[in-house]
CSV table of C-alpha atoms and ligand atoms in Angstrom, one decimal:
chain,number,residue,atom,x,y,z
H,10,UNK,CA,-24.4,-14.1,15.7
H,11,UNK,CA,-20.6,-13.7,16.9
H,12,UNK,CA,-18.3,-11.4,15.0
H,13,UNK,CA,-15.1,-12.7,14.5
H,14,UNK,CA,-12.4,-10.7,16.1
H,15,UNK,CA,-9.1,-12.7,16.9
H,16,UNK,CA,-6.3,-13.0,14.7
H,17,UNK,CA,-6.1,-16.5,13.9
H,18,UNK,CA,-9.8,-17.1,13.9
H,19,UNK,CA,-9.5,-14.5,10.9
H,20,UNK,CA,-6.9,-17.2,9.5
H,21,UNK,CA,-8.7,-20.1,10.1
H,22,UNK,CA,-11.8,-18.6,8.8
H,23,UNK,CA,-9.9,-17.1,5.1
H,24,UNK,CA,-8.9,-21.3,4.7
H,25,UNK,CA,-12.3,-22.2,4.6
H,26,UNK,CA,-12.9,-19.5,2.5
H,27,UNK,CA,-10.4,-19.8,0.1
H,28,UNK,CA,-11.7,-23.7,-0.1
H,29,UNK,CA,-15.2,-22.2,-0.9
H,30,UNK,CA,-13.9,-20.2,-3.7
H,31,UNK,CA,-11.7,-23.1,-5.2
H,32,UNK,CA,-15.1,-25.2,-5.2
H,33,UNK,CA,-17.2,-22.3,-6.7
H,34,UNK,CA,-15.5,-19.4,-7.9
H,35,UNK,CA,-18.2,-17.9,-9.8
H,36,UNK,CA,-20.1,-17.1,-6.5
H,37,UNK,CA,-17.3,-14.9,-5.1
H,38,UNK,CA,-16.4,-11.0,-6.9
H,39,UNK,CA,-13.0,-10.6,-5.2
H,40,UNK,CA,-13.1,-6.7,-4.0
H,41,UNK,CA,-9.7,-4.9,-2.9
H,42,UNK,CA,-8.7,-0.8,-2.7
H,43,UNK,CA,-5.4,0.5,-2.7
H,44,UNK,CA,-5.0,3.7,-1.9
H,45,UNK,CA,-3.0,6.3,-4.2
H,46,UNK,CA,-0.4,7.6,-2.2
H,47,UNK,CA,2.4,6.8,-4.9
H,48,UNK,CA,4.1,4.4,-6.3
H,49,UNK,CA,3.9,0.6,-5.9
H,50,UNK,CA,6.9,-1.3,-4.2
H,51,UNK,CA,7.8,-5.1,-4.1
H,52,UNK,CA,5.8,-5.3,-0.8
H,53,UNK,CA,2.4,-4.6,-2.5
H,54,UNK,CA,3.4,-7.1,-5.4
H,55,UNK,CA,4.3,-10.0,-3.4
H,56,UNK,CA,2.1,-9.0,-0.4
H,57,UNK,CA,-1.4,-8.7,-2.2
H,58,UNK,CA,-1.2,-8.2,-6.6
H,59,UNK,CA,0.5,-11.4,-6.8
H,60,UNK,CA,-2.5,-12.9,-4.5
H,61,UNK,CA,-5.3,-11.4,-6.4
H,62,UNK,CA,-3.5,-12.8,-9.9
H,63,UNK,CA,-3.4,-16.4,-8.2
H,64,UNK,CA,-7.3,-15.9,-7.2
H,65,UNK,CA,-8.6,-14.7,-10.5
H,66,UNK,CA,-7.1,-17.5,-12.3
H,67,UNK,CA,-9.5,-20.0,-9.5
H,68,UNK,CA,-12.0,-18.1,-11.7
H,69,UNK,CA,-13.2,-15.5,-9.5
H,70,UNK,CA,-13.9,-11.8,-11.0
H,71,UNK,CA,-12.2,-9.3,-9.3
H,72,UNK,CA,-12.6,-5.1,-8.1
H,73,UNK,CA,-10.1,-3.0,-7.7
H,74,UNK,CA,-11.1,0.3,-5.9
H,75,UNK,CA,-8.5,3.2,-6.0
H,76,UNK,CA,-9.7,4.9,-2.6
H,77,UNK,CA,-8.7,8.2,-3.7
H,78,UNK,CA,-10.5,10.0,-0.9
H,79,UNK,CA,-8.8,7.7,1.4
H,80,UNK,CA,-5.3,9.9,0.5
H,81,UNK,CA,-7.0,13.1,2.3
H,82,UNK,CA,-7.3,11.0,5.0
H,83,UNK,CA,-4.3,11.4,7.1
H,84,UNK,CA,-2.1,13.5,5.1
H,85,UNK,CA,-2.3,17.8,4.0
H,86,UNK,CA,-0.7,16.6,-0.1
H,87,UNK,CA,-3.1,15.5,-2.5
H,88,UNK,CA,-0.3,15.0,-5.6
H,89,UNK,CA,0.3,13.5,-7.9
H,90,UNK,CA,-2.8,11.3,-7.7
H,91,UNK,CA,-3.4,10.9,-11.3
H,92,UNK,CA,0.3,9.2,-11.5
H,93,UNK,CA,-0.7,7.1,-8.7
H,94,UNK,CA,-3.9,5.8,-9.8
H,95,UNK,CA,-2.7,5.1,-13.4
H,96,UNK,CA,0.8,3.1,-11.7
H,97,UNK,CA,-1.7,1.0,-9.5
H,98,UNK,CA,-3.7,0.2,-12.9
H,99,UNK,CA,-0.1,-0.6,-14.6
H,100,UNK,CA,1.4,-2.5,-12.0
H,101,UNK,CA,-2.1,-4.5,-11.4
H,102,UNK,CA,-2.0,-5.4,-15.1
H,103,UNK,CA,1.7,-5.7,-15.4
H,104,UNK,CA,1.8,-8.9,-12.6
H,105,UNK,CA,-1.5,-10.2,-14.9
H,106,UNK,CA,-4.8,-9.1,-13.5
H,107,UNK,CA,-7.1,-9.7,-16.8
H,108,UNK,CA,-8.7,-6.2,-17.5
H,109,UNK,CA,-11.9,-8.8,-18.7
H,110,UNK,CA,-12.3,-10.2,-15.4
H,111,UNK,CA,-11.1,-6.7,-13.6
H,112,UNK,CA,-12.9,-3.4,-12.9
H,113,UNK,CA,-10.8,-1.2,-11.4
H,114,UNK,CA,-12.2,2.3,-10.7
H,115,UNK,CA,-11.6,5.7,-8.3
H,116,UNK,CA,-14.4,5.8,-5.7
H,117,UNK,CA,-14.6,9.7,-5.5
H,118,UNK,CA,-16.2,9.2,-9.1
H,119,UNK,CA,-19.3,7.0,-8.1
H,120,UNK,CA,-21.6,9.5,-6.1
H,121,UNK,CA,-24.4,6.3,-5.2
H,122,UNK,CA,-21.5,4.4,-3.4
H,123,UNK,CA,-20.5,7.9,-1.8
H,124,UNK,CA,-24.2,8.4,-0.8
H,125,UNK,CA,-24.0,4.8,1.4
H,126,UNK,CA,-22.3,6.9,3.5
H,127,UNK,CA,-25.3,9.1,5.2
H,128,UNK,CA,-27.4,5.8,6.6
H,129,UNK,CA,-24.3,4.0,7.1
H,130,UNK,CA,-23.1,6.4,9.6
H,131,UNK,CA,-26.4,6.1,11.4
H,132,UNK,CA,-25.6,2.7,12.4
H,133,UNK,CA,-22.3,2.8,14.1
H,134,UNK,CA,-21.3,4.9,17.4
H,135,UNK,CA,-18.5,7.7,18.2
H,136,UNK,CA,-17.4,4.6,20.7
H,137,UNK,CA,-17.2,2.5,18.2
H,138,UNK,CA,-15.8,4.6,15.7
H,139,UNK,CA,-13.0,5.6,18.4
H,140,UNK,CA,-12.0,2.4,19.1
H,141,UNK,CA,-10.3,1.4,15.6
H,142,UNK,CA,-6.6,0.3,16.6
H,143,UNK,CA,-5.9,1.0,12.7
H,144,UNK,CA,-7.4,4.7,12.8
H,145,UNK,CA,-5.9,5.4,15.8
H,146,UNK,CA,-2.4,4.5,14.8
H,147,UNK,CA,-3.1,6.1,11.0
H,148,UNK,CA,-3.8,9.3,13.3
H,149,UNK,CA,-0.8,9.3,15.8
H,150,UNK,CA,1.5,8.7,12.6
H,151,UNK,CA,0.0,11.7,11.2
H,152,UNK,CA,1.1,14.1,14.1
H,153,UNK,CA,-2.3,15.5,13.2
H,154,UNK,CA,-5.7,15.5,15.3
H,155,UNK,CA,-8.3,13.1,14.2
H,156,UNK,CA,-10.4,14.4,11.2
H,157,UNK,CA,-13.9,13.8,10.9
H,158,UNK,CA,-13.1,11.7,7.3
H,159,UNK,CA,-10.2,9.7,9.3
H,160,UNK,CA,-12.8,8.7,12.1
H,161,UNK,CA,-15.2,7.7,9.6
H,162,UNK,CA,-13.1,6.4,7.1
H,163,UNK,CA,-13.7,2.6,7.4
H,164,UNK,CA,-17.2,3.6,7.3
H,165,UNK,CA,-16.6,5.0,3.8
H,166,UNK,CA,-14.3,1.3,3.4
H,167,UNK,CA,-17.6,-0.3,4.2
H,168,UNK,CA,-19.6,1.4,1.0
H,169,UNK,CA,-17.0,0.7,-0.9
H,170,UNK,CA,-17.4,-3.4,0.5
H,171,UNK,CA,-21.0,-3.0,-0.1
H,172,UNK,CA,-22.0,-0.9,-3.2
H,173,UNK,CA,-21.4,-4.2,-5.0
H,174,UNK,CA,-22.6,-6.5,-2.2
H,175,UNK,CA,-19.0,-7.7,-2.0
H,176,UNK,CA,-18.0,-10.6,-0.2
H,177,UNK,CA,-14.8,-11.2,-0.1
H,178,UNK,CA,-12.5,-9.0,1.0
H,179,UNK,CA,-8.3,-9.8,0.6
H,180,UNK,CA,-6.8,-7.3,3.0
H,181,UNK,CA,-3.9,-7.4,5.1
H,182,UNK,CA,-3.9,-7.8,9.7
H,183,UNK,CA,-3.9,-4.2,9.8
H,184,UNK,CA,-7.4,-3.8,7.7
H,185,UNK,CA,-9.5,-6.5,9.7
H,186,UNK,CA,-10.7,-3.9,12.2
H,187,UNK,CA,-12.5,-2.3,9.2
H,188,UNK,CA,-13.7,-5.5,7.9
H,189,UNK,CA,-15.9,-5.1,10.9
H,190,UNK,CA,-17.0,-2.4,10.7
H,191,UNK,CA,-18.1,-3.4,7.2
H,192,UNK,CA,-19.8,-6.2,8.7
H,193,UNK,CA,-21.2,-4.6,11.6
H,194,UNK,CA,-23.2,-2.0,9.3
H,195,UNK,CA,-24.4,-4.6,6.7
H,196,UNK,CA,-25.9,-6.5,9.4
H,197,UNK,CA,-27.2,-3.6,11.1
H,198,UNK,CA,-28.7,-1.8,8.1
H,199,UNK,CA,-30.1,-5.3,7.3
H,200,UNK,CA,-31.8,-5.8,11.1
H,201,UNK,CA,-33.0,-1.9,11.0
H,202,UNK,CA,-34.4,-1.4,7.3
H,203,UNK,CA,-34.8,-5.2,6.1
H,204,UNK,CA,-36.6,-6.7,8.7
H,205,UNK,CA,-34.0,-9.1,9.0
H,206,UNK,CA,-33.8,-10.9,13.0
H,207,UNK,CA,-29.9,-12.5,13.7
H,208,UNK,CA,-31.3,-13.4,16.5
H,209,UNK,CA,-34.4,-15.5,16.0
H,210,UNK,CA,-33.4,-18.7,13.7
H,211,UNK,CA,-35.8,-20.8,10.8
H,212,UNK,CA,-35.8,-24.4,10.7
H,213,UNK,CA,-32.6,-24.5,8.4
H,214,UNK,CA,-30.9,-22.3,10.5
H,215,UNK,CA,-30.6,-19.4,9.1
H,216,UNK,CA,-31.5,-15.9,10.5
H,217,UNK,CA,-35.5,-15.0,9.8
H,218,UNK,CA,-36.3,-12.8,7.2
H,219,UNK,CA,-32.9,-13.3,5.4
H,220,UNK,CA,-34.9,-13.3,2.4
H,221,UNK,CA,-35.0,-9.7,2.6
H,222,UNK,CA,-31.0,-8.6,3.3
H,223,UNK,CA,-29.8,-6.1,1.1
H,224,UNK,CA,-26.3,-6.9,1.8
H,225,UNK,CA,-23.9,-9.8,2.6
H,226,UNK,CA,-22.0,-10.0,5.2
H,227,UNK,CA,-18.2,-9.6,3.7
H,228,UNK,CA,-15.6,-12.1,4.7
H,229,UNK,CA,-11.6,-10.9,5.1
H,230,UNK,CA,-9.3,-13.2,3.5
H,231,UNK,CA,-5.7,-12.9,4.7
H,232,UNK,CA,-2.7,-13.0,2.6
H,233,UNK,CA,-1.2,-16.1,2.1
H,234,UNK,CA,1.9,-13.9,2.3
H,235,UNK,CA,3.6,-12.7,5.8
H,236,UNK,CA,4.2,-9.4,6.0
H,237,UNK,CA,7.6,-8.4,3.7
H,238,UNK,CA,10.1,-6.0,5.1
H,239,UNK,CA,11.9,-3.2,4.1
H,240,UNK,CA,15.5,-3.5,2.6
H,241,UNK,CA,16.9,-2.1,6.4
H,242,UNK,CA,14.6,-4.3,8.3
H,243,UNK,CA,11.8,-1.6,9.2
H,244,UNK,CA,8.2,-1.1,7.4
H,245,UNK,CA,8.5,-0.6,3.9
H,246,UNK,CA,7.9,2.6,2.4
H,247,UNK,CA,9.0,5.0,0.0
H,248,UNK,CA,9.7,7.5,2.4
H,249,UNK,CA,12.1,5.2,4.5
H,250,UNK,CA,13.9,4.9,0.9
H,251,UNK,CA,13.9,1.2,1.7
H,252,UNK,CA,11.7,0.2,-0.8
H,253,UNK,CA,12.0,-1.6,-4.6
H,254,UNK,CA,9.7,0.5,-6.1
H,255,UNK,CA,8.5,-1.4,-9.5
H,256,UNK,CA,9.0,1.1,-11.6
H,257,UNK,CA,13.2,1.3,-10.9
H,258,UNK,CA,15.2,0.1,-13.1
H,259,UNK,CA,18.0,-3.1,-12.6
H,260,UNK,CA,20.5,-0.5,-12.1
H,261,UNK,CA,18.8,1.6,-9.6
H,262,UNK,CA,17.6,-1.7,-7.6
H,263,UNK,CA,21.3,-2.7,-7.7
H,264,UNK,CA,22.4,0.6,-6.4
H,265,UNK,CA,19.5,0.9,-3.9
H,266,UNK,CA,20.7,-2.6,-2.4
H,267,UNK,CA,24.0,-1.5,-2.4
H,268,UNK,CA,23.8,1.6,0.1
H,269,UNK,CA,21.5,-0.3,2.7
H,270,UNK,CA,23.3,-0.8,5.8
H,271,UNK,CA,24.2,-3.5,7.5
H,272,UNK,CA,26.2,-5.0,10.4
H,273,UNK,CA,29.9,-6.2,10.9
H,274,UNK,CA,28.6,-9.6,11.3
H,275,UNK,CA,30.7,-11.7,8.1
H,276,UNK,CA,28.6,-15.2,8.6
H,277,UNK,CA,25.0,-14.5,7.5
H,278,UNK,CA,22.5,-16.0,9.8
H,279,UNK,CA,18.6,-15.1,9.9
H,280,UNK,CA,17.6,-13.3,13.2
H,281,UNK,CA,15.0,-10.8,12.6
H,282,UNK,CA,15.2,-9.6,16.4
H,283,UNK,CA,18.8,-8.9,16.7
H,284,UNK,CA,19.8,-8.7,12.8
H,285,UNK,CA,17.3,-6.8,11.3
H,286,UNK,CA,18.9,-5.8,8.1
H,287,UNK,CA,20.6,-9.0,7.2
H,288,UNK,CA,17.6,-10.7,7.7
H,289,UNK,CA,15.6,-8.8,5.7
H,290,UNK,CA,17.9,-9.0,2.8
H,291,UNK,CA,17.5,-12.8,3.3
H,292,UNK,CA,13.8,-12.6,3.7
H,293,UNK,CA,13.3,-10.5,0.1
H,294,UNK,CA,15.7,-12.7,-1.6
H,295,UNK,CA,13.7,-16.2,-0.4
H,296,UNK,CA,10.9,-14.0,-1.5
H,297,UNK,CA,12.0,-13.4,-5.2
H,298,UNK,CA,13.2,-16.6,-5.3
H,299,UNK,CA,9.8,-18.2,-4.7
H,300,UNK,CA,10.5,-20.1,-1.3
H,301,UNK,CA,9.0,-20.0,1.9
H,302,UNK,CA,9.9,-16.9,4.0
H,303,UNK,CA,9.3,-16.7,7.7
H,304,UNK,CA,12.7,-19.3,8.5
H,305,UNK,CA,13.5,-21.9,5.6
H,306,UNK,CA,14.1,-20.0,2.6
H,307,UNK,CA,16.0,-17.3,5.0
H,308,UNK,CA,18.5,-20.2,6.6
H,309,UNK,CA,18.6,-21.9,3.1
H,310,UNK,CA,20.0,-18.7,1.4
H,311,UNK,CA,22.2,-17.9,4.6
H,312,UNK,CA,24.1,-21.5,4.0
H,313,UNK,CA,24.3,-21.1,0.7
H,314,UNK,CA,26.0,-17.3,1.3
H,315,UNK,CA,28.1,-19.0,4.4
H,316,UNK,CA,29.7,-22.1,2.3
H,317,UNK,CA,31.1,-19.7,-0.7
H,318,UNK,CA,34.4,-18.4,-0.2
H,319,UNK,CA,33.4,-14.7,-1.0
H,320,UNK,CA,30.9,-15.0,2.1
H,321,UNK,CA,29.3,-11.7,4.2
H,322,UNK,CA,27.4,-8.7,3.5
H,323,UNK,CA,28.6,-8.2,-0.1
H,324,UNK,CA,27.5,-11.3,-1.6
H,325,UNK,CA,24.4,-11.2,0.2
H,326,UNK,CA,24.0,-7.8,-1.3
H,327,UNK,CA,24.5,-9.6,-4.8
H,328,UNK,CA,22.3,-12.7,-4.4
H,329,UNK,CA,19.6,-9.9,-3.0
H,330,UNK,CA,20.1,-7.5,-6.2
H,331,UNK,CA,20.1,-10.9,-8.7
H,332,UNK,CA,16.8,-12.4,-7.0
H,333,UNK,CA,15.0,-8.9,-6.7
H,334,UNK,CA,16.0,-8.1,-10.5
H,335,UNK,CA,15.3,-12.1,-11.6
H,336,UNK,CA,11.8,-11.9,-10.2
H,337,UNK,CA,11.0,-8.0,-11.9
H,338,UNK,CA,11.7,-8.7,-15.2
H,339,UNK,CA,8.7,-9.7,-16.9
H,340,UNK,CA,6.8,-7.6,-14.9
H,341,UNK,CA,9.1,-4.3,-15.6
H,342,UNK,CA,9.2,-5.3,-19.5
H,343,UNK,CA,5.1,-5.5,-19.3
H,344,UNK,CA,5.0,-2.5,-17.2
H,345,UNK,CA,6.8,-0.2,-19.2
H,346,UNK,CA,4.7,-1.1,-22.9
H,347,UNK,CA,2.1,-0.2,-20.0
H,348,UNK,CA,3.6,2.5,-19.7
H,349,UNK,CA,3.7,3.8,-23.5
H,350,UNK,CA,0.2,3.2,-23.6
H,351,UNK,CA,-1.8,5.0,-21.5
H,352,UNK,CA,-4.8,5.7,-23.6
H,353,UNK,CA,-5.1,1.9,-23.1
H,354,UNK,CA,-5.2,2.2,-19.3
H,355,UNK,CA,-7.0,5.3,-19.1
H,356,UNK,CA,-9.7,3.2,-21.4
H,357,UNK,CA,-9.5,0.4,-18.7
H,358,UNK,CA,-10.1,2.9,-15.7
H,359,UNK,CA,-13.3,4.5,-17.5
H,360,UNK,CA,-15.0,1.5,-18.5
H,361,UNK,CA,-14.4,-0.1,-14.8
H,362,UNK,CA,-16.0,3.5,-13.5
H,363,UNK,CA,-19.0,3.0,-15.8
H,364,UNK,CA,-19.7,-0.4,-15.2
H,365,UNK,CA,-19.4,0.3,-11.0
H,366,UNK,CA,-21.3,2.9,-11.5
H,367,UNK,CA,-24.2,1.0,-12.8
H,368,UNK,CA,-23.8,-1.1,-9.9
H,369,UNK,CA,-23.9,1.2,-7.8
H,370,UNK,CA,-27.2,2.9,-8.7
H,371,UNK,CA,-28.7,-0.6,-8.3
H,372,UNK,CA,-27.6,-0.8,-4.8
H,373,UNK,CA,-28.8,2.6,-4.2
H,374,UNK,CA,-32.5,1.6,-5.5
H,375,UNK,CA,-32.3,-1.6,-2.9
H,376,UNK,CA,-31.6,0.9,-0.4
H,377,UNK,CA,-34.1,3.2,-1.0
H,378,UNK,CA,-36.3,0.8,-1.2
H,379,UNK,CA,-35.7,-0.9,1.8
H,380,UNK,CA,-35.5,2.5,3.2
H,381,UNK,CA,-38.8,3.8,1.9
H,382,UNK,CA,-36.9,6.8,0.9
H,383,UNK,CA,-38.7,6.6,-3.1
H,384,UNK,CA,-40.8,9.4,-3.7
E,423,LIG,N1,-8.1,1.0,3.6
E,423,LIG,C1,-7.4,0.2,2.6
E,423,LIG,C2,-5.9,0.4,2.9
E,423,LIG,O1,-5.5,1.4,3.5
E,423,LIG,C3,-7.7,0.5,1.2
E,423,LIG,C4,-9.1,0.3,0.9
E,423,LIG,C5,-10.1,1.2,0.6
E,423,LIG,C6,-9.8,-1.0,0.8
E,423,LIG,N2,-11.3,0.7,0.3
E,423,LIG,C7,-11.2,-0.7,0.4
E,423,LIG,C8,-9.4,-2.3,1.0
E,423,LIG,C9,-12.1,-1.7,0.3
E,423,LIG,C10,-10.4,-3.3,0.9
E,423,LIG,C11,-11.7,-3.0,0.5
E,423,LIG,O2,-5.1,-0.3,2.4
């Protein structure tokens, strides 16, 4: 069997995929982590909640782990967190997740998933482990040296894939490496403790012994959505302050689209090489405005800006501000009674702990089992 690795076979692959799920969506438990680093900006709204909303209404159930161990990661603070987790709750609810269909829970409070981790790491190398592109660039961002939990972190990713026998994964580019991994070590674990042979096929051609796999082999499925800029062009992030965090208010959106620079240019054109900024703006405005983004919606907003009389900067500024603060609304107004409520989320969280916990002790039990680790 051939692990997928390039890019667009990844793409091609997530459109039969997402086909699959359309036709039966009650096969597929949609699993997704975010980790808690702080508060939730437009890019994680457009760029995955908003995806994970559309695929729950195909019918699909859907797990949302808060990788809270994932924080320690790559980075000394460990703040905040309880802010963080109940914001990625809010804002998952606020864009319409159904807390029926949802279990969102912290992984640092499900010890059987956390125990996946000691025969898990007996099936991958340091080699392997050292070759992450994704680690490796989490590490030299860091300014730190590699810690033993950043190394193995996608190995950690891959109980949290498989403590619920997962199997499909929405993540963006920049997470396929650990997808896998994921799939590396079910298939492993399956060929090492199940008696399962990839290589040797039955008459219908599947691998012998399948019978006996104690885990799938988890699919990525890429968002439908390119990747969304900063206001000023570069990643976004809080940090940059070029974010739309969805917990500001009109006002500070306004003023936060206000201050972001741009260049002397007056006629508006999309050029994301040589006109970062502007073309940002143009991409977050096609964005919020529901068009495509990647070159239509961009040029169709840039005419628009170019044949009014108050054309440049400014008004792009304005239709930016309007679109950003159009397509918030309803989610700010749900956030905020959110908000007011916590015992309501806090509810949510626990039962979504109790209920993968459950899961997870059953997973344990195939484990042992196919382990021979019950005594
Ligand atoms: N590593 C992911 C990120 O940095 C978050 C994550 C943790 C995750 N566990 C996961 C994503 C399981 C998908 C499945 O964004």
């Amino acid at each position: 069997m051939k692990d997928r690795k390039t890019y667009s076979e990844s793409l091609r692959r997530s459109k039969d995929l997402e086909n699959a799920i359309i036709q039966n969506p009650q096969n597929y438990r949609i699993l997704t982590g975010e980790r808690p680093t702080g508060q939730l900006h437009i890019g994680h709204l457009f760029g995955s909640i908003k995806e994970r909303v559309r695929l729950q209404k195909l019918g699909t159930e859907t797990a949302i782990i808060i990788a809270d161990y994932q924080v320690i990661t790559d980075r000394d603070e460990f703040k905040n967190l309880k802010e963080s987790v109940d914001g990625i709750v809010i804002d998952n609810l606020a864009a319409g997740l159904d807390p029926e269909k949802t279990m969102f829970f912290c992984h640092s409070q499900i010890p059987e998933l956390n125990q996946l981790m000691i025969p898990f790491l007996s099936l991958v190398t340091e080699p392997e482990l050292l070759r992450n592109p994704t680690v490796k660039a989490e590490m030299e961002a860091s300014g730190h040296s590699l810690s033993g939990l950043l190394l193995t972190y996608p190995v950690h990713q891959a109980c949290d894939i498989l403590f619920c026998k997962g199997s499909v994964v929405p993540v963006g580019k920049d997470q396929l490496p650990h997808i896998e991994v994921c799939r590396l070590i079910a298939k492993r674990f399956n060929e090492r403790f199940a008696g399962v042979k990839y290589g040797e096929l039955d008459k219908e051609g599947n691998p012998k012994g399948m019978e006996n796999a104690v885990f799938p082999l988890p699919e990525a499925l890429l968002s439908k959505v390119p990747h969304v800029p900063g206001l000023d062009g570069r990643k976004m992030s809080k940090s940059f302050g070029n974010a739309v965090l969805l917990g500001m208010s009109a006002d500070e959106t306004a003023k936060l689209i206000k201050k972001t620079p741009t260049d002397n240019e007056r006629t508006i054109t999309y050029n994301p090489d040589d006109r970062k900024e502007v073309s940002s703006l143009l991409t977050i405005t096609a964005l919020c405005r529901g068009l495509e983004i990647g070159g239509d919606g961009e040029q169709q907003i840039a005419e628009e800006i170019n044949s009014d009389p108050k054309f440049g900067a400014g008004l792009l500024k304005q239709k930016c501000t309007e679109a950003v603060n159009e397509a918030l609304r309803d989610h700010r107004e749900k956030r905020s009674e959110l908000a007011e409520n916590l015992d309501y989320v806090h509810k949510i969280l626990h039962d979504g702990i109790i209920k993968a916990r459950e899961i997870a002790v059953e997973t344990l039990k195939d484990v042992q089992n196919a382990m021979g680790t019950i005594y």
